[in-house]
Amino acid sequence: MTAIHFIVFLPLLASLVAGLGQRFIGALAAKTVTTLGLFIAAFLSWPIFIGFLNGSETAYVQPVMTWVQSGELSFDWELRVDALTAVMLVVITSVSALVHLYSWGYMEEDPDQPRFFAYLSLFTFAMLMLVTANNLVQMFFGWEGVGLASYLLIGFWYKKPSANAAAIKAFVVNRVGDLGFMLGIFGIFWLFGTVSIPEILAAAPDKVGSSIGFLGMRVDTMSLLCILLFIGAMGKSAQLGLHTWLPDAMEGPTPVSALIHAATMVTAGVFMVCRLSPLFETSQFALDVVTIVGATTAIFAATVGLVQTDIKRVIAYSTCSQLGYMFFAAGTGAYGAAMFHLFTHAFFKALLFLGAGSVIHAMHHEQDMRYYGGLRKHIPLTFWAMMAGTLAITGVGIVGVGGFAGFYSKDAIIEAAFASHSTFHMYAFGIGVLAALLTSFYSWRLMFLTFFGTPRWAQSEHIQHAMHDHGDHDDHAHDHAHDAHIDGTAGYHPHESPLPMLIPLGILTLGAVFAGFVFHGGFIEAETGKAFWANSTLFFNEHLMHAMHEVPLWVKLSSTVAMLTGLLVAYVMYQQSKDAPQRLATAFAPLYRFFLNKWYFDELYDAVFVRPAFWFGRLFWKQGDIGIIDRFGPNGSAAVVSFGSKLAVKMQSGYLYTYALVMLLGLVIAVSWMMVRA
């Protein structure tokens, strides 16, 4: 057994123990086993990652077992360990381990804790299977495993109709993307005769220029296959068109939101494109599609995030926007920058989600930011953690000096887009700068509404219920409640989260602050990056990285200016002129409604797909199933039998002469038939 075996299979083993043995071992043992398994996996993952960074590790494939041999199709279950895998290992196991620990406090009162922790570990195992795959079928196995686990986690509180609806939505939308992924795999096997990733990438340049019949047309083979694969990535990574499931995933517990949005499921699509980057490099058309979709997703999600009031949904749309950055980075050829942003984003986005969970925990499950305010004095540790996450995602830093994590990774994407020679690189650059401005605005808006100003808790129904349930009815208490109502607190006293929730916040804060500065060399610097990514399948464009660092100063300053502009506007609107948001919403009502309704994608899909599907379902059910099948099938047969039984009962009078008459009639009919035949 090697380290990679423990990393991959410990979460699976822990999941089985917690899930199948929950009635015997109890909640404490289930939590302990799963959390310990993930921390061991995380501790084993970091040395592998560091080894690839310093050059002491080389890529290898660890066999597990012979899997499938069917005709020309043959592949084994193998664990591929290279630089790209190593990045994903530390991201997945580190964030998952911290989410497990965080859940000890957040889910403390939930009666189904063993099931929850079992799902978390199963989710992690599926993702690890995906990133260690050495062939496309194994990758698809992990891909679908993640989809199954996400369905279970999003719908964890299955007694809530909204949770069930969100889980079904995520499952269905991802199946649409997975259909594209499957067709891409089928096409690759048809073209290359193998599903082995190294063999496919080695043979890809020889297939350039070939064509294939598709939907009655002749199209470029490599472009078609890459776009089909990208459709799969669009579903998993919530890109425009297949993004609708991601915000609704908030119906799951907050630790689930952190795990899905920061480190696992949504990063699968970006990882797949980077893993197969030499394949995508054979089709400029496919790269253009990736660029356009990624950049458009970035600006779409950023505009929707401007008007959200649910603290978790703001961060969810932020995730969608940042994934757009990663994809247009890949589309412009900066795969190293895409993976770097994936890496840093995992830490500060997990920090923001878990910080939001800490706020929700302190505010008695209230999620509407309009009912927060003034919380920095009551939950100071959570405040500073979320401040670090905000500084990271907005890219605070000084050019030539340094900054927080996003300053290195997001700025690298914007600069690489400008330096690229791809078809739509300036579209990506412009959108990247604009999205950076909007990201800064809605991120600081969240901070101002939540932690600054005067308390607005008295308006919250959650807080009112909390005070009603725990209130005292003596005169002194009433006087105190009256005074508290005036100051907006309703007498409620928010409290800091327990230690199991604060420890992950502290560790993730370190990542948000230092991850960009410490690791940027291996990801995006020309020489060190080339050496690091040489131990993987990722296509590293050394010339683009050189050009990225040589862009004009105004390009390097563009994202910083955008960040400061967003901060200033948010400060003026939410700290100085607090009626400005309402005035703007009224003045630009159509645009406000457009953003608030998420560009009407849900309404469009409801009209085009959901309602027709239900109409056809009801038609086939009432007319086909009930009207035809049941009528002439089991119900019809039963009716005939019933009628025959009733007739027989009437004829069976019990009198001998009646039976004799029937026999005589039968004989007459038989003789008459014989005479007619003759």
XYZ file of C-alpha atoms in Angstrom:
678
model
C 0.000 0.000 0.000
C 1.332 3.411 -1.007
C 0.349 6.916 0.112
C -1.968 7.406 -2.853
C -3.928 4.267 -1.888
C -4.567 5.689 1.588
C -5.457 9.125 0.190
C -8.055 7.742 -2.216
C -9.555 4.867 -0.256
C -9.574 6.137 3.340
C -12.556 8.460 2.614
C -14.410 5.530 1.033
C -13.694 3.256 3.983
C -14.707 5.966 6.441
C -17.912 6.587 4.497
C -18.842 2.900 4.613
C -18.132 2.646 8.331
C -20.142 5.778 9.162
C -22.987 5.036 6.777
C -23.505 1.308 7.253
C -22.516 1.175 10.902
C -24.243 4.301 12.174
C -26.769 2.362 14.267
C -24.024 0.434 15.993
C -21.234 2.982 16.458
C -23.260 6.174 17.030
C -22.755 9.763 15.910
C -19.497 10.468 17.757
C -17.688 7.460 16.304
C -19.012 8.195 12.806
C -17.772 11.783 12.984
C -14.427 10.705 14.388
C -13.784 8.039 11.750
C -14.673 10.247 8.770
C -12.848 13.332 10.035
C -9.737 11.373 10.979
C -9.715 9.654 7.585
C -9.823 12.988 5.765
C -7.123 14.587 7.902
C -4.827 11.606 7.275
C -5.527 11.931 3.538
C -4.743 15.663 3.684
C -1.481 15.124 5.591
C -0.394 12.539 3.017
C -1.359 14.782 0.075
C 0.740 17.820 0.946
C 4.144 16.053 0.757
C 3.230 14.820 -2.739
C 2.341 18.360 -3.824
C 5.473 19.856 -2.282
C 7.538 17.107 -3.906
C 6.324 18.113 -7.365
C 6.940 21.774 -6.571
C 10.576 21.228 -5.568
C 11.239 18.654 -8.268
C 11.767 15.641 -6.016
C 8.632 13.850 -7.302
C 8.009 12.511 -10.793
C 4.737 11.430 -12.377
C 3.727 7.785 -12.007
C 0.727 5.492 -12.387
C -0.244 3.159 -9.547
C -2.232 0.091 -10.688
C -5.178 -0.996 -8.591
C -6.856 -3.801 -10.556
C -7.820 -5.012 -14.005
C -11.181 -3.485 -14.735
C -12.635 -4.081 -18.226
C -11.525 -6.174 -21.191
C -14.171 -6.308 -23.916
C -13.081 -6.676 -27.517
C -10.960 -3.704 -28.455
C -11.989 -1.851 -25.270
C -9.564 -2.501 -22.456
C -8.653 -0.430 -19.425
C -7.536 -0.915 -15.852
C -8.322 0.854 -12.633
C -5.210 2.979 -12.153
C -4.304 5.952 -10.008
C -2.402 8.612 -11.927
C -0.226 10.852 -9.769
C 1.321 13.899 -11.433
C 1.570 17.635 -10.758
C -2.014 18.256 -11.856
C -3.275 15.444 -9.640
C -1.189 16.737 -6.729
C -2.798 20.172 -6.925
C -6.262 18.632 -6.805
C -5.312 16.254 -3.999
C -4.349 19.050 -1.615
C -7.359 21.151 -2.590
C -9.881 18.340 -2.166
C -8.518 16.682 0.960
C -7.569 19.904 2.782
C -10.885 21.661 2.287
C -12.858 18.466 2.878
C -10.976 17.739 6.124
C -11.669 21.267 7.392
C -15.316 21.013 6.347
C -15.591 17.753 8.294
C -14.158 19.435 11.400
C -16.363 22.502 10.918
C -19.429 20.257 10.705
C -18.807 19.020 14.251
C -20.032 22.401 15.463
C -22.441 23.365 12.676
C -24.327 20.036 12.598
C -24.096 19.348 16.331
C -27.843 19.351 16.877
C -28.774 17.409 13.743
C -30.062 13.893 14.520
C -28.700 12.466 11.238
C -25.029 13.325 11.707
C -23.663 9.860 10.781
C -25.495 9.956 7.456
C -24.242 13.490 6.814
C -20.609 12.640 7.482
C -20.900 9.459 5.415
C -22.167 11.517 2.464
C -19.329 14.034 2.870
C -16.688 11.306 2.759
C -18.370 9.550 -0.165
C -18.379 12.873 -2.015
C -14.659 13.281 -1.375
C -13.861 9.741 -2.522
C -15.737 10.253 -5.796
C -13.815 13.454 -6.463
C -10.515 11.742 -5.706
C -11.437 8.985 -8.139
C -12.059 11.637 -10.776
C -8.762 13.473 -10.406
C -6.616 10.325 -10.210
C -8.147 8.770 -13.337
C -5.767 7.628 -16.042
C -8.572 6.883 -18.493
C -11.814 8.588 -19.439
C -14.084 5.815 -18.166
C -12.602 5.995 -14.676
C -12.912 9.779 -14.826
C -16.576 9.368 -15.775
C -17.056 6.969 -12.874
C -15.812 9.615 -10.449
C -17.769 12.248 -12.381
C -21.051 10.409 -11.812
C -20.121 9.538 -8.244
C -19.765 13.225 -7.472
C -23.160 13.836 -9.099
C -24.784 11.158 -6.931
C -23.171 12.427 -3.733
C -24.148 16.024 -4.512
C -27.770 14.894 -4.949
C -27.666 13.264 -1.522
C -26.020 16.266 0.150
C -28.061 19.042 -1.445
C -31.231 17.173 -0.529
C -29.913 16.133 2.890
C -32.823 17.819 4.658
C -35.213 15.869 2.453
C -38.278 16.782 4.493
C -37.981 20.311 3.066
C -39.674 20.524 -0.362
C -37.163 23.188 -1.450
C -34.245 20.854 -0.656
C -35.781 18.035 -2.700
C -36.427 20.395 -5.601
C -32.856 21.727 -5.476
C -31.390 18.204 -5.396
C -33.488 17.090 -8.362
C -32.559 20.261 -10.259
C -28.840 19.679 -9.699
C -29.173 16.037 -10.706
C -31.143 16.712 -13.907
C -29.060 19.675 -15.106
C -25.850 17.746 -14.558
C -27.221 14.794 -16.493
C -27.656 17.107 -19.479
C -23.990 18.022 -19.294
C -23.027 14.401 -18.709
C -24.746 13.384 -21.941
C -22.322 15.647 -23.793
C -19.427 14.170 -21.842
C -20.530 10.629 -22.710
C -20.883 11.435 -26.394
C -17.401 12.946 -26.282
C -15.973 9.776 -24.722
C -17.752 7.598 -27.293
C -16.394 9.745 -30.112
C -12.865 9.639 -28.722
C -12.948 5.858 -28.475
C -14.247 5.664 -32.038
C -11.483 7.950 -33.286
C -8.522 6.838 -31.174
C -9.478 3.254 -30.348
C -8.651 3.805 -26.666
C -9.852 5.660 -23.581
C -6.362 5.961 -22.076
C -5.690 9.652 -21.475
C -1.918 9.550 -22.214
C -2.479 7.616 -25.458
C -5.240 9.997 -26.567
C -3.142 13.094 -25.918
C -0.127 11.604 -27.688
C -2.157 10.784 -30.806
C -4.242 13.983 -30.880
C -1.938 16.065 -33.164
C -2.177 13.386 -35.871
C -5.969 13.764 -36.013
C -5.930 17.486 -36.773
C -7.769 18.276 -39.992
C -10.005 15.196 -39.977
C -13.766 15.558 -40.327
C -16.815 13.600 -39.228
C -20.499 13.481 -40.129
C -22.678 15.019 -37.420
C -26.360 15.987 -37.692
C -26.194 15.781 -41.461
C -23.075 17.984 -41.704
C -19.345 17.478 -42.082
C -17.605 19.065 -39.121
C -14.080 19.171 -37.756
C -13.603 16.057 -35.656
C -11.427 17.548 -32.926
C -13.654 20.609 -32.550
C -16.744 18.437 -32.159
C -15.150 16.120 -29.602
C -13.730 18.994 -27.548
C -17.050 20.845 -27.499
C -18.888 17.691 -26.395
C -16.400 17.265 -23.569
C -16.783 20.927 -22.676
C -20.562 20.524 -22.417
C -19.854 18.044 -19.641
C -17.597 20.602 -17.987
C -20.322 23.252 -18.317
C -22.709 21.116 -16.288
C -20.306 20.249 -13.492
C -18.759 23.712 -13.282
C -22.036 25.616 -13.685
C -21.262 27.583 -16.818
C -23.867 29.768 -18.499
C -26.745 27.663 -19.757
C -26.137 24.814 -17.316
C -25.560 27.018 -14.274
C -29.066 27.064 -12.841
C -28.472 24.302 -10.292
C -25.602 26.011 -8.466
C -27.443 28.761 -6.525
C -30.183 26.329 -5.514
C -27.533 24.044 -4.055
C -27.667 26.449 -1.062
C -30.568 24.356 0.228
C -28.025 21.922 1.590
C -26.228 22.627 4.888
C -23.566 25.351 4.755
C -20.628 22.888 5.040
C -21.993 21.204 1.912
C -22.090 24.543 0.134
C -18.446 25.128 1.029
C -17.394 21.696 -0.171
C -19.311 21.802 -3.463
C -18.473 25.402 -4.353
C -14.866 25.565 -3.250
C -13.078 22.295 -3.643
C -14.946 19.551 -5.338
C -17.777 19.268 -7.815
C -17.570 22.677 -9.491
C -13.824 22.374 -10.043
C -14.219 19.066 -11.898
C -14.973 20.738 -15.229
C -11.958 23.056 -15.019
C -9.751 20.120 -14.074
C -11.013 18.038 -16.991
C -10.305 20.784 -19.533
C -6.794 21.263 -18.102
C -6.156 17.505 -17.985
C -7.114 17.258 -21.663
C -5.557 20.614 -22.614
C -3.321 19.118 -25.376
C -6.536 17.800 -26.946
C -8.211 21.216 -26.730
C -5.106 22.825 -28.243
C -5.861 21.008 -31.498
C -9.035 23.072 -32.023
C -8.995 26.850 -31.911
C -12.742 26.863 -32.443
C -13.289 24.827 -29.276
C -10.984 27.151 -27.327
C -12.940 30.140 -28.614
C -16.153 28.539 -27.358
C -14.556 27.935 -23.944
C -13.376 31.561 -23.828
C -16.749 33.062 -24.757
C -18.754 30.846 -22.405
C -16.321 31.396 -19.520
C -16.160 35.179 -19.886
C -19.923 35.508 -20.333
C -20.500 33.351 -17.253
C -18.165 35.586 -15.255
C -20.118 38.748 -16.064
C -23.534 37.050 -15.808
C -22.936 35.749 -12.298
C -21.336 39.004 -11.185
C -24.380 41.034 -12.255
C -26.758 38.667 -10.469
C -24.604 38.759 -7.334
C -25.081 42.543 -7.163
C -28.722 42.289 -6.070
C -28.831 39.128 -3.951
C -29.767 39.508 -0.294
C -29.150 35.931 0.898
C -25.555 35.825 2.160
C -24.962 32.302 0.834
C -26.397 33.111 -2.590
C -24.084 36.088 -2.981
C -21.130 33.785 -2.405
C -22.660 31.121 -4.678
C -22.922 33.517 -7.615
C -19.403 34.630 -6.813
C -18.344 31.000 -7.277
C -20.063 30.868 -10.644
C -18.280 34.075 -11.703
C -14.848 32.878 -10.559
C -15.319 29.608 -12.444
C -15.913 31.740 -15.518
C -12.474 33.284 -14.935
C -10.904 29.827 -14.826
C -12.517 28.763 -18.073
C -11.650 31.827 -20.101
C -8.107 31.494 -18.778
C -8.042 27.981 -20.244
C -9.663 29.220 -23.449
C -6.922 31.815 -23.940
C -4.219 29.193 -23.358
C -3.311 30.074 -19.755
C -4.041 26.658 -18.247
C -1.503 27.185 -15.465
C -3.263 30.400 -14.446
C -6.619 28.595 -14.524
C -5.318 25.936 -12.133
C -3.682 28.580 -9.951
C -6.977 30.399 -9.535
C -8.690 27.078 -8.846
C -6.090 26.485 -6.122
C -6.329 29.876 -4.388
C -10.089 30.094 -4.914
C -10.583 26.860 -2.990
C -9.132 28.399 0.160
C -10.753 31.831 0.144
C -14.099 30.589 -1.152
C -14.264 27.849 1.492
C -13.344 30.540 4.007
C -16.175 32.797 2.831
C -18.753 30.000 2.911
C -17.724 28.745 6.329
C -17.573 32.339 7.557
C -21.107 32.855 6.251
C -22.120 29.697 8.104
C -20.637 31.146 11.276
C -22.678 34.325 10.759
C -25.836 32.284 10.152
C -25.080 30.231 13.265
C -24.681 33.405 15.319
C -27.890 34.913 13.900
C -30.164 31.983 14.665
C -30.256 30.713 11.041
C -31.083 34.117 9.533
C -29.525 34.341 6.021
C -30.871 37.693 4.782
C -28.145 40.346 4.970
C -30.778 43.081 5.262
C -31.356 41.876 8.833
C -27.733 41.883 9.933
C -25.567 44.938 10.681
C -23.043 45.761 13.407
C -21.880 42.161 13.879
C -18.125 42.823 13.884
C -18.182 43.647 17.611
C -20.136 40.516 18.513
C -18.358 37.901 16.372
C -14.898 39.451 15.839
C -13.104 36.233 14.846
C -15.662 35.496 12.148
C -15.423 39.115 11.009
C -11.643 39.013 10.534
C -11.851 35.649 8.782
C -14.408 36.966 6.307
C -12.376 40.141 5.911
C -9.400 38.018 4.849
C -11.603 36.133 2.389
C -12.961 39.386 0.971
C -9.481 40.871 0.562
C -8.469 37.672 -1.237
C -11.406 37.422 -3.649
C -11.306 41.113 -4.550
C -7.588 40.871 -5.286
C -6.231 43.441 -2.850
C -2.528 44.026 -3.373
C 0.149 46.383 -4.676
C 1.681 45.777 -8.093
C 5.338 44.888 -7.719
C 5.019 44.332 -3.966
C 2.463 41.630 -3.198
C -1.034 41.002 -1.973
C -3.660 38.471 -1.020
C -4.330 35.205 -2.877
C -6.687 36.564 -5.531
C -4.264 39.379 -6.337
C -1.893 36.808 -7.801
C -4.264 34.338 -9.432
C -7.106 36.507 -10.761
C -4.764 39.248 -11.930
C -2.670 36.617 -13.712
C -5.762 35.511 -15.650
C -6.614 39.066 -16.686
C -3.043 39.789 -17.754
C -2.765 36.482 -19.620
C -5.998 37.218 -21.481
C -4.569 40.549 -22.642
C -1.252 38.949 -23.688
C -2.873 36.024 -25.498
C -3.246 35.921 -29.259
C -6.481 33.921 -29.201
C -9.473 35.160 -31.170
C -11.516 36.561 -28.283
C -8.759 37.436 -25.830
C -9.730 41.130 -25.647
C -13.350 40.202 -24.931
C -12.099 38.041 -22.072
C -9.805 40.817 -20.838
C -12.550 43.464 -20.846
C -15.060 41.169 -19.170
C -12.437 40.124 -16.623
C -11.804 43.730 -15.551
C -15.526 44.581 -15.429
C -16.323 41.419 -13.463
C -13.497 42.314 -11.045
C -15.191 45.662 -10.394
C -18.571 44.011 -9.786
C -16.963 41.331 -7.607
C -15.403 44.021 -5.456
C -18.728 45.838 -5.150
C -20.886 42.872 -4.086
C -18.154 41.476 -1.809
C -17.767 44.755 0.093
C -21.532 45.180 0.025
C -21.757 41.880 1.893
C -19.203 43.042 4.446
C -20.852 46.427 5.025
C -24.369 45.006 5.328
C -23.254 42.215 7.656
C -20.632 43.683 9.953
C -20.947 47.466 9.829
C -23.632 50.012 10.565
C -26.357 49.645 13.164
C -28.064 46.342 13.981
C -31.214 45.514 12.019
C -31.910 42.248 13.787
C -35.268 43.266 15.174
C -36.733 42.974 11.664
C -35.760 39.313 11.383
C -38.466 36.707 11.982
C -35.772 34.212 12.997
C -34.527 36.564 15.717
C -38.072 37.359 16.826
C -38.824 33.653 17.189
C -35.596 33.149 19.114
C -36.447 35.937 21.547
C -40.031 34.712 21.883
C -38.883 31.187 22.686
C -36.336 32.345 25.278
C -37.942 35.568 26.497
C -38.835 36.420 30.052
C -42.140 38.052 30.825
C -41.352 40.169 33.885
C -41.445 43.974 33.757
C -37.674 44.361 33.699
C -37.413 42.070 30.697
C -40.105 44.019 28.885
C -38.317 47.305 29.526
C -35.056 45.804 28.286
C -36.756 44.418 25.150
C -38.248 47.858 24.451
C -34.821 49.495 24.657
C -33.333 46.718 22.492
C -36.010 47.190 19.881
C -35.035 50.831 19.603
C -31.363 49.983 18.981
C -32.365 47.311 16.435
C -31.142 44.268 18.362
C -34.511 43.018 19.709
C -32.515 42.035 22.794
C -30.699 39.312 20.909
C -26.998 38.724 21.597
C -25.071 37.013 18.777
C -22.347 34.693 19.916
C -19.135 33.475 18.362
C -19.111 29.978 16.889
C -17.672 27.001 18.803
C -14.027 26.002 18.440
C -14.540 23.240 15.821
C -15.969 25.930 13.529
C -13.340 28.563 14.295
C -10.267 26.361 13.748
C -11.069 25.771 10.027
C -11.676 29.510 9.631
C -8.225 30.230 11.049
C -6.459 27.697 8.813
C -8.286 28.835 5.679
C -7.443 32.443 6.527
C -3.768 31.524 6.196
C -4.499 30.159 2.714
C -6.414 33.295 1.707
C -3.534 35.488 2.839
C -0.435 33.539 1.787
C -1.376 30.952 -0.897
C -0.855 33.349 -3.789
C 2.505 34.676 -2.591
C 3.933 31.267 -1.669
C 2.847 29.192 -4.656
C 2.608 31.532 -7.655
C 6.057 30.539 -8.918
C 5.193 26.903 -9.556
C 1.904 27.726 -11.276
C 2.467 30.756 -13.492
C 6.124 31.758 -13.614
C 7.666 30.851 -16.976
C 10.695 28.804 -15.903
C 9.513 27.308 -12.606
C 6.042 26.729 -14.017
C 7.443 24.872 -16.996
C 9.396 22.570 -14.679
C 6.383 22.012 -12.409
C 3.832 21.279 -15.126
C 6.256 19.122 -17.107
C 5.261 16.366 -14.679
C 1.651 16.410 -15.890
C -0.496 16.341 -19.016
C -1.266 20.081 -18.741
C -0.215 22.171 -21.737
C 1.952 24.969 -20.330
C 2.445 27.896 -22.694
C 5.800 29.255 -21.572
C 5.731 32.074 -24.144
C 2.315 33.253 -22.930
C 3.575 33.340 -19.346
C 6.542 35.472 -20.428
C 4.214 37.791 -22.336
C 1.839 37.955 -19.348
C 4.548 39.460 -17.160
C 5.509 41.982 -19.838
C 2.084 43.566 -20.405
C 1.854 47.383 -20.022
C 1.570 48.847 -16.533
C -2.006 50.034 -17.111
C -3.039 46.432 -17.757
C -1.460 45.327 -14.470
C -3.199 48.173 -12.662
C -6.594 47.630 -14.302
C -7.842 45.004 -11.839
C -6.564 47.040 -8.868
C -8.397 50.128 -10.135
C -11.511 47.986 -10.637
C -11.222 46.659 -7.073
C -10.839 50.153 -5.581
C -13.758 51.467 -7.644
C -16.027 48.681 -6.437
C -14.953 49.286 -2.836
C -15.575 53.045 -3.102
C -19.020 52.653 -4.663
C -20.052 50.069 -2.072
C -18.817 52.300 0.750
C -20.722 55.332 -0.525
C -23.927 53.362 -1.117
C -23.993 51.325 2.075
C -22.136 53.502 4.558
C -22.641 57.093 3.467
C -25.882 57.368 1.478
C -27.893 54.396 2.660
C -30.982 55.211 0.607
C -28.924 55.120 -2.603
C -29.550 51.384 -3.291
C -33.316 51.881 -3.197
C -33.095 54.964 -5.417
C -30.957 53.145 -7.957
C -33.271 50.111 -7.937
C -36.209 52.416 -8.633
C -34.409 54.466 -11.284
C -33.224 51.376 -13.150
C -36.176 49.119 -12.361
C -36.095 47.014 -15.587
C -32.362 46.332 -15.221
C -32.756 45.637 -11.507
C -35.527 43.099 -12.165
C -33.440 41.549 -14.934
C -30.552 40.948 -12.532
C -32.838 39.958 -9.652
C -34.536 37.345 -11.826
C -31.127 35.952 -12.874
C -31.506 36.987 -16.514
C -34.777 34.985 -16.544
C -33.011 31.691 -17.235
C -35.189 29.797 -14.768
C -38.361 31.235 -16.277
C -37.143 30.461 -19.794
C -36.276 26.865 -18.937
C -39.572 26.476 -17.111
C -41.474 27.583 -20.216
C -39.386 25.690 -22.768
C -38.546 22.463 -20.945
C -40.279 21.964 -17.591
C -43.900 22.749 -18.494
C -43.849 20.849 -21.815
C -42.258 17.886 -20.050
C -44.985 17.881 -17.394
C -47.648 18.311 -20.101
C -46.346 15.326 -22.040
C -46.038 13.376 -18.816
C -49.647 14.036 -17.863
C -50.756 13.249 -21.445
C -49.020 9.896 -21.501
C -50.216 9.153 -17.995
C -53.922 9.981 -18.440
C -54.415 9.160 -22.120
C -51.785 6.517 -22.686
C -51.419 4.720 -19.384
C -54.909 5.112 -17.915
C -56.919 5.611 -21.117
C -55.383 2.905 -23.287
C -53.056 0.544 -21.422
C -55.072 0.218 -18.234
C -58.397 0.340 -20.075
C -57.626 -2.392 -22.561
C -55.026 -4.152 -20.480
C -55.411 -5.146 -16.835
C -58.555 -3.082 -16.197
C -60.197 -4.318 -19.428
C -59.379 -7.934 -18.700
C -60.694 -7.556 -15.175
C -63.936 -6.053 -16.514
C -64.454 -8.943 -18.969
C -63.827 -11.485 -16.245
C -66.175 -9.652 -13.900
C -68.946 -9.496 -16.550
C -68.500 -13.182 -17.356
C -68.679 -14.088 -13.699
C -71.882 -12.158 -13.194
C -73.447 -13.762 -16.292
C -72.406 -17.217 -15.138
C -73.890 -16.577 -11.716
C -77.218 -15.627 -13.289
C -77.204 -18.711 -15.472
C -76.348 -21.054 -12.613
C -79.845 -21.290 -11.075
C -79.353 -24.726 -9.566
C -82.239 -26.299 -11.481
C -81.552 -29.433 -13.568
C -83.872 -28.421 -16.416
C -81.955 -25.177 -16.913
C -78.675 -27.058 -17.394
C -80.453 -29.531 -19.742
C -81.769 -26.642 -21.822
C -78.290 -25.168 -22.125
C -76.889 -28.525 -23.204
C -79.670 -28.901 -25.781
C -79.007 -25.451 -27.205
C -75.312 -26.250 -27.440
C -76.061 -29.471 -29.284
C -78.405 -27.677 -31.738
C -75.719 -25.052 -32.456
C -73.054 -27.720 -33.032
C -75.257 -29.746 -35.423
C -76.273 -26.619 -37.316
C -72.595 -25.644 -37.741
C -71.713 -29.094 -39.068
C -74.620 -28.952 -41.549
C -73.532 -25.546 -42.806
C -69.939 -26.755 -43.298
C -71.180 -29.766 -45.294
